[in-house]
CSV table of C-alpha atoms and ligand atoms in Angstrom, one decimal:
chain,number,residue,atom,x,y,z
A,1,UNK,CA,48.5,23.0,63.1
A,2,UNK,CA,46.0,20.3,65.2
A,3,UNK,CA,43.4,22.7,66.4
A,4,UNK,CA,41.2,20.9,68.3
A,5,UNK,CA,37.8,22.5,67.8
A,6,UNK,CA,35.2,21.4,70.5
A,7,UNK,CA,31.5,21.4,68.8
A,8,UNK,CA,28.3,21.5,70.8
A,9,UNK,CA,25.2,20.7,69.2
A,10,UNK,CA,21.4,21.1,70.5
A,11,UNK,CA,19.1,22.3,67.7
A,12,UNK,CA,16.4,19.3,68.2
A,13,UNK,CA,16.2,16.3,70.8
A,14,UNK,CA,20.4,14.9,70.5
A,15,UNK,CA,22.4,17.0,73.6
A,16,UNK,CA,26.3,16.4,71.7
A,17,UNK,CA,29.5,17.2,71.9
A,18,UNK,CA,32.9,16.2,70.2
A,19,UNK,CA,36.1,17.4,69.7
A,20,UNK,CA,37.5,17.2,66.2
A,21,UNK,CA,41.1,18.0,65.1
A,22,UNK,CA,41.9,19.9,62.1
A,23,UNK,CA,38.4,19.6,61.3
A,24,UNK,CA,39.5,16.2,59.9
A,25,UNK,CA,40.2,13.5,63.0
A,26,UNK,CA,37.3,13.2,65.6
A,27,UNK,CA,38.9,12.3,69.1
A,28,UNK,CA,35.6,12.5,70.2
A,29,UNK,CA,31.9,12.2,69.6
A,30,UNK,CA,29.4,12.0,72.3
A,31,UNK,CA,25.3,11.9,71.9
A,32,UNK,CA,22.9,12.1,74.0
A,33,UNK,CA,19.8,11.2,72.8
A,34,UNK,CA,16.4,12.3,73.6
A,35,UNK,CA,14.1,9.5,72.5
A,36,UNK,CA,13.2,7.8,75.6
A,37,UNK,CA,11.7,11.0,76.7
A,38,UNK,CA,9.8,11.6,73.3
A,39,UNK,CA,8.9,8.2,72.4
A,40,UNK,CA,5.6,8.3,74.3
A,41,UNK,CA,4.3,11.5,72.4
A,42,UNK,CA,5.4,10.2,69.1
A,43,UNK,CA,7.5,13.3,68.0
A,44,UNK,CA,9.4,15.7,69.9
A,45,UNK,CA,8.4,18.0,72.3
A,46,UNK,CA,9.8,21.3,73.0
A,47,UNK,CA,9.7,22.2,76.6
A,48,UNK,CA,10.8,18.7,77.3
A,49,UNK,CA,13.7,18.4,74.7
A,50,UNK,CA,15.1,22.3,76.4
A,51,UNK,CA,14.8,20.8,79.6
A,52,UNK,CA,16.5,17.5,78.7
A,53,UNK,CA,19.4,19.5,77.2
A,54,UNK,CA,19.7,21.5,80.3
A,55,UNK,CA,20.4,18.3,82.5
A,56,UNK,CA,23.0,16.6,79.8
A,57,UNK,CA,25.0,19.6,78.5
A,58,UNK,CA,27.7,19.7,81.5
A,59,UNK,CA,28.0,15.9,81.6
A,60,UNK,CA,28.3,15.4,78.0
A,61,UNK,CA,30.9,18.0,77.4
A,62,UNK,CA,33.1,16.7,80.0
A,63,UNK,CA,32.5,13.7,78.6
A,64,UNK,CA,33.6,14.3,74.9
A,65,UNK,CA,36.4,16.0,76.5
A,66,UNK,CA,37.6,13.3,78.4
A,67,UNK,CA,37.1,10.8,75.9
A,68,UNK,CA,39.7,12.9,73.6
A,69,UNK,CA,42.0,12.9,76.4
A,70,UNK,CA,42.3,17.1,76.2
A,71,UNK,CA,41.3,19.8,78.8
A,72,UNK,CA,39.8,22.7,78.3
A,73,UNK,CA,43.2,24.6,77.6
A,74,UNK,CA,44.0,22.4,75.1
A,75,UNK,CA,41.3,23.8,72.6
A,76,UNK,CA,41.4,26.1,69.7
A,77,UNK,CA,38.0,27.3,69.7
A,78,UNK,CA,34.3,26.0,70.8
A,79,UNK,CA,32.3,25.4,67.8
A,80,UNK,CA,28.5,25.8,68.5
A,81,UNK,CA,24.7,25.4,66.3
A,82,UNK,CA,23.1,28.7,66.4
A,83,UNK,CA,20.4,27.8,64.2
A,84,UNK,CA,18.1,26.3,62.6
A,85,UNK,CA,16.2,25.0,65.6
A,86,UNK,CA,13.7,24.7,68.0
A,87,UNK,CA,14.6,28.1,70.1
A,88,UNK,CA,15.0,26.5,73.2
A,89,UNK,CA,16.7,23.8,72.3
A,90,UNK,CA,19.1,26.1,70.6
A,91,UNK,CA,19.7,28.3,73.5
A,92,UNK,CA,20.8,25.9,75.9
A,93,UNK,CA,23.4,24.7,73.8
A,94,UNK,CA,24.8,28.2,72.1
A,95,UNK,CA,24.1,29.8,75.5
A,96,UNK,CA,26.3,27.6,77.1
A,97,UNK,CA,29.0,27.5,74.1
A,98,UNK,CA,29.1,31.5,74.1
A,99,UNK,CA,29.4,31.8,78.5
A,100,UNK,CA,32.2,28.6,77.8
A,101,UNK,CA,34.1,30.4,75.5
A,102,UNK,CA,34.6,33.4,77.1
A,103,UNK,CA,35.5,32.0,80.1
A,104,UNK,CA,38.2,30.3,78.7
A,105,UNK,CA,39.2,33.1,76.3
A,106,UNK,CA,39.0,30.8,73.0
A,107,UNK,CA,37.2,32.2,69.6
A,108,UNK,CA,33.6,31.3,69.3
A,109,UNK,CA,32.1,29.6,66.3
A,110,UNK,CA,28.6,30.1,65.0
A,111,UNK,CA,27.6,27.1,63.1
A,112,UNK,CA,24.1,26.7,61.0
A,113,UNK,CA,23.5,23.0,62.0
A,114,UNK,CA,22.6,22.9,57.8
A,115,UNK,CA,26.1,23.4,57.3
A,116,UNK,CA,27.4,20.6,59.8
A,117,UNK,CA,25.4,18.2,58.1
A,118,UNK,CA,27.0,18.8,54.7
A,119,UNK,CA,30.4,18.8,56.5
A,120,UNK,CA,29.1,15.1,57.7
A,121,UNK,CA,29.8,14.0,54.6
A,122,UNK,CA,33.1,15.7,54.0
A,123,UNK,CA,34.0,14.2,57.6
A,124,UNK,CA,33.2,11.1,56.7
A,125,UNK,CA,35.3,10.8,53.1
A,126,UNK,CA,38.0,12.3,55.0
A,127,UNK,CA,38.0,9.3,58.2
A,128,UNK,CA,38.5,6.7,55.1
A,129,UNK,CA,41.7,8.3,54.3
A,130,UNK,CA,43.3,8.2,57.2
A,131,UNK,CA,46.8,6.8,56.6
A,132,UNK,CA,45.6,5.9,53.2
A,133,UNK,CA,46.1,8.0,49.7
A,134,UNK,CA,44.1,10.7,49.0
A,135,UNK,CA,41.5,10.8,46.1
A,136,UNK,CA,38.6,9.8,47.2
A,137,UNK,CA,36.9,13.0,48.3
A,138,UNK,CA,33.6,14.6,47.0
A,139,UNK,CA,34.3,16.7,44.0
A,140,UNK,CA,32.9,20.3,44.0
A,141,UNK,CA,29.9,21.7,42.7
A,142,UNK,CA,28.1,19.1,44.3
A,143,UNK,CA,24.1,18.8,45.0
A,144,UNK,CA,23.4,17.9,48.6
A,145,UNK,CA,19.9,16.4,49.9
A,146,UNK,CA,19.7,16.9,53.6
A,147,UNK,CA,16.9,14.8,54.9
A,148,UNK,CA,15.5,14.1,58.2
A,149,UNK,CA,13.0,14.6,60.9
A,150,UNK,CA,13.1,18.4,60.4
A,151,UNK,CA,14.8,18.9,57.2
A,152,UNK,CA,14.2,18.5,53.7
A,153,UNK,CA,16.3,20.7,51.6
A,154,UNK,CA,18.4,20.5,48.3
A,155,UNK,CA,21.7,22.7,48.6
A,156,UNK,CA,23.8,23.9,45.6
A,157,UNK,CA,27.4,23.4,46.8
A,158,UNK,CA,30.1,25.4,45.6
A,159,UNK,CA,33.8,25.3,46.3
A,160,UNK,CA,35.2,28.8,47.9
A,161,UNK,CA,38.5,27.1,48.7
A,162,UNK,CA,40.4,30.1,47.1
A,163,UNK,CA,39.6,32.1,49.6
A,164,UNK,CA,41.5,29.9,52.6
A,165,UNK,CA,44.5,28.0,52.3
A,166,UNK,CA,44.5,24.5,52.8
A,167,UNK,CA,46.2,23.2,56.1
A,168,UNK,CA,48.6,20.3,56.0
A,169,UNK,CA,47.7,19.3,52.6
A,170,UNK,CA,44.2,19.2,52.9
A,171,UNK,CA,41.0,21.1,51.9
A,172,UNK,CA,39.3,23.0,54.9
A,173,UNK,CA,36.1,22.6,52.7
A,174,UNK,CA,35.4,26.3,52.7
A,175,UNK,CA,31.5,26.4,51.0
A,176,UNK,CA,28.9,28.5,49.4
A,177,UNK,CA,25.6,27.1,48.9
A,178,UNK,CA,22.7,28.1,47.1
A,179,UNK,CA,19.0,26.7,48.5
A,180,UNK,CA,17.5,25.0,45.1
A,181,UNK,CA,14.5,23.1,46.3
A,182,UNK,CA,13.0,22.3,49.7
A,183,UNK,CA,10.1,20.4,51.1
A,184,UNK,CA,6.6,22.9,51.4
A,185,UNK,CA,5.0,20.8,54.1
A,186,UNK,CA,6.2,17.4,56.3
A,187,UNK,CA,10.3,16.7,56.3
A,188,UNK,CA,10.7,13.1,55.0
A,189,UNK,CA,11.8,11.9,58.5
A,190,UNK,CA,8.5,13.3,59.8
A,191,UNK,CA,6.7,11.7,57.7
A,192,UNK,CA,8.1,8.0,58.6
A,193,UNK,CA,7.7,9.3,62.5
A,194,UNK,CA,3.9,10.1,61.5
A,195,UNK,CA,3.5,7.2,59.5
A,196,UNK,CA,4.8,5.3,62.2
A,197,UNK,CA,2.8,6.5,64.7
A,198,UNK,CA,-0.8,5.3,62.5
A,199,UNK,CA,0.7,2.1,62.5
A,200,UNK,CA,2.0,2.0,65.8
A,201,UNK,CA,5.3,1.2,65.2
A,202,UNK,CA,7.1,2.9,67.7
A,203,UNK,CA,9.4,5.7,67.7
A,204,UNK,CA,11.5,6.8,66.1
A,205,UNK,CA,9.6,5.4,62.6
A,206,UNK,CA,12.7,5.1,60.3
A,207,UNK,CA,14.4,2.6,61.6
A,208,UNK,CA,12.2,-0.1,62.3
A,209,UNK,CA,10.0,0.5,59.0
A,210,UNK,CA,13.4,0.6,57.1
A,211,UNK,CA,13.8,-2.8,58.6
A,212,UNK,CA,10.4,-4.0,58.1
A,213,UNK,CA,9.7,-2.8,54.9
A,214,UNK,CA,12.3,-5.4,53.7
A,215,UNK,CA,9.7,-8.2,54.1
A,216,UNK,CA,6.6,-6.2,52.1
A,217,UNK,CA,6.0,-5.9,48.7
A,218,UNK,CA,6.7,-2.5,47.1
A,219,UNK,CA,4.2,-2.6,44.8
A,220,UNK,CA,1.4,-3.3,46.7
A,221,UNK,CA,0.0,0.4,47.1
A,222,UNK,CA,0.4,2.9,44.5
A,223,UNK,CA,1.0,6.6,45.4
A,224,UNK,CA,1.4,9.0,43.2
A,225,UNK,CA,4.2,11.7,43.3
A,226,UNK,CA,3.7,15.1,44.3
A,227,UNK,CA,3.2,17.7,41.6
A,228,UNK,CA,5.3,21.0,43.0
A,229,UNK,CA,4.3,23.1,40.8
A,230,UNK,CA,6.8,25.9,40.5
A,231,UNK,CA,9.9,24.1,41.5
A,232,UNK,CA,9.9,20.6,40.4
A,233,UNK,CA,12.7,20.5,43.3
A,234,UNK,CA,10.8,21.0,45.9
A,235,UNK,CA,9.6,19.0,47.9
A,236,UNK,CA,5.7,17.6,49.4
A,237,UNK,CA,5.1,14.7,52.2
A,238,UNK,CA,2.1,15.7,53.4
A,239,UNK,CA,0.1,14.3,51.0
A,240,UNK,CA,1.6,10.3,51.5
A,241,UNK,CA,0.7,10.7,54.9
A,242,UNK,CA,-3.1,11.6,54.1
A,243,UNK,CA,-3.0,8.8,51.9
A,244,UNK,CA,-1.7,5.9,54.5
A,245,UNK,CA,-4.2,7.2,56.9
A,246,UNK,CA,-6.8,7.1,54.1
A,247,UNK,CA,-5.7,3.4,53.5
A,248,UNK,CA,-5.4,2.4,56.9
A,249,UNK,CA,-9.3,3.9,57.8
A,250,UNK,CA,-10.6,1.8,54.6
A,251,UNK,CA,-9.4,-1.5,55.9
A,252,UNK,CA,-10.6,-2.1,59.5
A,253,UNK,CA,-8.6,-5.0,59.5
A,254,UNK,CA,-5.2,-3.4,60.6
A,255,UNK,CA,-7.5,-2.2,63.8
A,256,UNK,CA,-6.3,-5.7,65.7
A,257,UNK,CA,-2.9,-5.4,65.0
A,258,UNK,CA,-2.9,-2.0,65.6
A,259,UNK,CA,-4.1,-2.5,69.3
A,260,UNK,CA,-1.8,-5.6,69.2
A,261,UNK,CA,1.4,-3.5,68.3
A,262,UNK,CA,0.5,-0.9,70.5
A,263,UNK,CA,0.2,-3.1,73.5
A,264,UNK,CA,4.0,-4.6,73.3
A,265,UNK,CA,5.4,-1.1,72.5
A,266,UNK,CA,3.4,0.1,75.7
A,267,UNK,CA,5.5,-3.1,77.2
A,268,UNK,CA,8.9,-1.6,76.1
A,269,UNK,CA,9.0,-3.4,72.6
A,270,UNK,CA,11.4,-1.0,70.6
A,271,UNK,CA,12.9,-3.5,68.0
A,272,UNK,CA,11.5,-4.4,64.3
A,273,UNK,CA,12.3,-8.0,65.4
A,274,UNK,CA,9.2,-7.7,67.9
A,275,UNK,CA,6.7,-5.4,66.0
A,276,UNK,CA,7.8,-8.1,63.0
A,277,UNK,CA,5.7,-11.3,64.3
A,278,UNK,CA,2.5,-8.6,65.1
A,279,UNK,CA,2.3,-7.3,61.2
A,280,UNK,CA,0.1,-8.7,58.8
A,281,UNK,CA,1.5,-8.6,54.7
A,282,UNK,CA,-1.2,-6.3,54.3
A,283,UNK,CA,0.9,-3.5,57.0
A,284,UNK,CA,4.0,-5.1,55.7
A,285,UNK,CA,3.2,-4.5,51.9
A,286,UNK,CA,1.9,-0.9,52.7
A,287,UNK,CA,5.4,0.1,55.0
A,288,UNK,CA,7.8,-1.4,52.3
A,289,UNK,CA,5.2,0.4,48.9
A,290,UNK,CA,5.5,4.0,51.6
A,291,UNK,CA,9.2,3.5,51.6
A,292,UNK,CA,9.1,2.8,47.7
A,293,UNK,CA,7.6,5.9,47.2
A,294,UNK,CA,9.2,8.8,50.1
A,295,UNK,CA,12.6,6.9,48.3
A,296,UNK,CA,11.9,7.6,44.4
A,297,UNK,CA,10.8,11.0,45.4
A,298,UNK,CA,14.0,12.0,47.2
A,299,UNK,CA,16.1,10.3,44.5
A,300,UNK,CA,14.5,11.2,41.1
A,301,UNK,CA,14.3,15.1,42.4
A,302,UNK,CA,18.1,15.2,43.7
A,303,UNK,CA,18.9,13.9,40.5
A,304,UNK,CA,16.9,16.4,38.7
A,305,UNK,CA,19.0,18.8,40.9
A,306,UNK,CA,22.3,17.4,40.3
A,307,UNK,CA,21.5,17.5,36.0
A,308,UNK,CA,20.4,21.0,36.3
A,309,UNK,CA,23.1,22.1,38.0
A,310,UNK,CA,25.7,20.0,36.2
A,311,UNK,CA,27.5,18.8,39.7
A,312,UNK,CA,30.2,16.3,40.0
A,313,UNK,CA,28.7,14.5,42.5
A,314,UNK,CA,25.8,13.7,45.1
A,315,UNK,CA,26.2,14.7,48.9
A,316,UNK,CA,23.2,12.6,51.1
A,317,UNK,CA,23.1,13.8,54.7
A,318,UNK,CA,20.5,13.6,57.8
A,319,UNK,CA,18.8,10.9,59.6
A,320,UNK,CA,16.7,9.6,56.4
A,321,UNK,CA,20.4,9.4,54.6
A,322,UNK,CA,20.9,6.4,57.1
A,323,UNK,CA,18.1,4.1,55.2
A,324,UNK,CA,18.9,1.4,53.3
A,325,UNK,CA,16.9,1.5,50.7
A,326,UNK,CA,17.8,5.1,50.3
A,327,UNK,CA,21.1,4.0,49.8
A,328,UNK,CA,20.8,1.3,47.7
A,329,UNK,CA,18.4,3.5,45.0
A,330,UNK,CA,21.3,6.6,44.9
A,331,UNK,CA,24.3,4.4,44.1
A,332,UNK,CA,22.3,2.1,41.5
A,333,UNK,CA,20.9,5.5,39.8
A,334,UNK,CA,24.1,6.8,40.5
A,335,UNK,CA,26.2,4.8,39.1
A,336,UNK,CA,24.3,4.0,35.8
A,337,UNK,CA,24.9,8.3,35.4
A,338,UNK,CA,29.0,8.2,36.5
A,339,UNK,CA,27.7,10.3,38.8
A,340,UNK,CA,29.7,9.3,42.4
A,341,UNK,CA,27.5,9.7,45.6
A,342,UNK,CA,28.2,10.1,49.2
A,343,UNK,CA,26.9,9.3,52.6
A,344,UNK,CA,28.5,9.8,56.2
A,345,UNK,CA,28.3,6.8,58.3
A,346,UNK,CA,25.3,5.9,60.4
A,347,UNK,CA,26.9,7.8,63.2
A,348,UNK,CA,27.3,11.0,61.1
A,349,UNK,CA,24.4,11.0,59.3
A,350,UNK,CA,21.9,11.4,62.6
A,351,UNK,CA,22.2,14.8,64.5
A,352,UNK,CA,26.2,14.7,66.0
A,353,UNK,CA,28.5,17.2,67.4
A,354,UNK,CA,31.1,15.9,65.4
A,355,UNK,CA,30.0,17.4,62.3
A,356,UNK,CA,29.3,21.2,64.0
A,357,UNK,CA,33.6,21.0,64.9
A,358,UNK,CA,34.0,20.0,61.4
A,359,UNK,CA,31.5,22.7,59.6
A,360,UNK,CA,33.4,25.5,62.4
A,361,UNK,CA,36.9,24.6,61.2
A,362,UNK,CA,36.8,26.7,57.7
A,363,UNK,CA,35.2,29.4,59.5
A,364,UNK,CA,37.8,29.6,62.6
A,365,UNK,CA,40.6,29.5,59.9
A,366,UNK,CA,38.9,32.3,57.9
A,367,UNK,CA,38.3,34.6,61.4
A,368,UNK,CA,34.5,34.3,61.2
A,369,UNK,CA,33.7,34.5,64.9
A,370,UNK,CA,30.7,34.7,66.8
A,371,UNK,CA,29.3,38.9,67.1
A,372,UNK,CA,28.9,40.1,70.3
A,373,UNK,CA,24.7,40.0,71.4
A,374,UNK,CA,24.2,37.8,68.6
A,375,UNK,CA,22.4,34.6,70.0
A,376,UNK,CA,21.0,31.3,68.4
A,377,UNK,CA,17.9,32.1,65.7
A,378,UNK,CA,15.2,29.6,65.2
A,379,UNK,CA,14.9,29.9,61.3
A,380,UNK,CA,18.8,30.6,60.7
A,381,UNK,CA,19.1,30.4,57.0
A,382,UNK,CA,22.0,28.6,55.2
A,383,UNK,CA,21.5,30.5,52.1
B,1,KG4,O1,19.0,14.0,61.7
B,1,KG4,P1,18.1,13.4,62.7
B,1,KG4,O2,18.8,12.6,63.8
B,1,KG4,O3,17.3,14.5,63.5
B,1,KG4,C1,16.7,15.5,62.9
B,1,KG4,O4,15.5,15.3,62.6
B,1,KG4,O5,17.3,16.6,62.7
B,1,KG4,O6,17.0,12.6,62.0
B,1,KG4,C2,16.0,11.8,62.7
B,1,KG4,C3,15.0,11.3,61.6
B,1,KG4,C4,13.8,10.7,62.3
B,1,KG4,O7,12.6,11.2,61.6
B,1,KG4,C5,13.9,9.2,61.9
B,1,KG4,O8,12.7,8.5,61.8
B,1,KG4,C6,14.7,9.3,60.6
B,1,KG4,O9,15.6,10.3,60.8
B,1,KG4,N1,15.5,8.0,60.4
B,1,KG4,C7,15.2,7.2,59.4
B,1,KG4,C8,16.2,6.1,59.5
B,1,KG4,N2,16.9,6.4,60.6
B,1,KG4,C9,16.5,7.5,61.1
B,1,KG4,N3,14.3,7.3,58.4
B,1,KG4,C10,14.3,6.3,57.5
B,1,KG4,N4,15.1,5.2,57.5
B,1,KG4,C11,16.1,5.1,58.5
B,1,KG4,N5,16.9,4.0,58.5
B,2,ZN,ZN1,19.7,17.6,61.8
């Protein structure tokens, strides 16, 4: 059984589409991305980002259908995000996905975009064993830190693989999941974008502080931790943003190199190799001691999560899951605990399409179709 399932996601600024195969081999993954069009605003914007999705949808379907050398006969079912979201955003793509579908006569596959981004990882542990032995695949219960530009959530996952047969030997990754912590103010990603955008470092913030945080000292600026009272696995960025701004406003030095930065970005400088010559060790020290910080938050409190909740291993997913350092700070405190961790690729881990076909696969199989007048929903929850 191949069923190629074609996903179509929208939820933010990425217009995608791909077509993945057993919810296991991507033929296809195309993204269009949106930050050319936010970059000047410093965050995205809503009315543009709908419109935007409106112009790409057709071409990037046809695209991702092309690329996997398959018509629109060929598929087994469109898989689609219907939430969480900004509305419009949403609609575009699910609206399209649902008139698609029925025109073609194929099931329909609601998708929480949450959900893909678990399946991310899954996706990505199963590309590694293509044509290779089997083994290597995250274990179930599993804690799963989704983090990016509009997420910050900690998912219990739990195997409910029982309740659908595995096709062609392996595991359609059938899931429950059980919200345990979540962040009460800024995502993480947001808060790199903001902090990026005090230190005019261009858009979006992540990668380029990622890269130049590498040449700062990390413990040149203490922060302190959030206290969530309540939940100690939730979640609070707000307060490291007030701070940088707070730090920035008591040393009028960074003013120069502020304007400085701000003039080559205005030029089209997008590249940490560019902003790199225009930052002082003072900016340098305070991006890399920021990182330090958003970095030993995410990881002590996913820990915390994965103790509590006794899971075999660590799921990391979203556009944060793509920094280094990140990286680096789960599999050292990983592996002193036996504890194994896993990330998709760079690819995977930012919004993709890819990952919706994957996350609609167990659903398909188990008949869990999209409901007649049921359209995409702005706060969808997972769980
Ligand atoms: O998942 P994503 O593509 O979109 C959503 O927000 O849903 O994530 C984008 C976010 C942005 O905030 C971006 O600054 C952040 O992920 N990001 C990173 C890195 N790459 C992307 N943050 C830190 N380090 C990175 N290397
Ligand atoms: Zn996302």
């Amino acid at each position: 059984m191949s069923l190629p399932i074609l996903g179509i996601e929208s939820s933010c600024d990425e217009t995608a589409a791909a077509v993945v195969r057993g919810g296991r081999d991507i033929l296809s993954s195309v993204v269009a991305s949106q930050d050319d069009v936010h970059r000047k605003y410093g965050g995205v914007v809503p009315e543009l980002a709908s419109r935007e999705h409106l112009r790409r949808i057709v071409p990037v379907v046809r695209e991702a259908l092309e690329r996997a050398g398959l018509g629109f006969q060929d598929l087994a079912a469109v898989g689609a995000t219907r939430g969480p979201g900004l509305i419009g955003s949403l609609l575009v793509g699910y609206t399209y996905a649902q008139t698609l579908a029925s025109a073609l006569g194929k099931p329909l596959v609601p998708v929480n975009h949450l959900e893909g981004h678990v399946h991310a990882v899954f996706l990505e542990a199963q590309q590694k064993k293509n044509g290779a032995a089997r083994g290597d695949l995250p274990e179930l219960p599993a804690v799963c830190l989704i983090v990016s530009g509009g997420h910050t959530v900690l998912y219990d996952v739990r195997s409910a693989i029982d309740a659908t047969p595995a096709v062609e030997g392996y595991p359609a990754f059938r899931c429950t999941y059980e919200r345990i912590g979540a962040t009460r103010d800024d995502a993480a990603g947001e808060a790199y974008d903001k902090v990026a955008k005090l230190l005019a470092l261009g858009y979006p913030g992540g990668p380029v502080m990622d890269q130049l945080a590498a040449h700062g000292n990390p413990q040149a600026v203490a922060f302190t931790s959030p206290n969530t009272r309540g939940n100690r696995l939730d979640f609070s960025f707000s307060g490291i943003k007030t701070a940088v701004l707070r730090y920035i406003r008591q040393n009028p030095a960074f003013e120069k190199e502020i304007a400085a930065r701000t003039e080559v970005l205005r030029r089209g400088a997008r590249k940490a190799a560019d902003l790199l010559p225009l930052s002082t060790p003072a900016t340098l020290d305070l991006v890399a001691s920021f990182q330090r910080a958003v970095v030993r938050d995410l990881v002590q409190r996913t820990l915390a999560a994965a103790e509590e909740r006794s899971a075999r291993c660590v799921l990391v997913s979203g556009g944060v899951a793509a920094n280094s350092e990140l990286r680096k700070t789960f599999e050292g405190e990983c592996g002193r605990r036996a504890l194994s961790v896993f990330f998709p690729s760079r690819p995977l881990s930012t919004d993709n399409a890819a990952m919706i076909a994957a996350a609609a696969y167990p659903h398909l199989l188990a008949g869990e179709l999209a409901k007649e007048g049921v359209d995409a929903e702005a706060n969808l929850p997972l769980a």
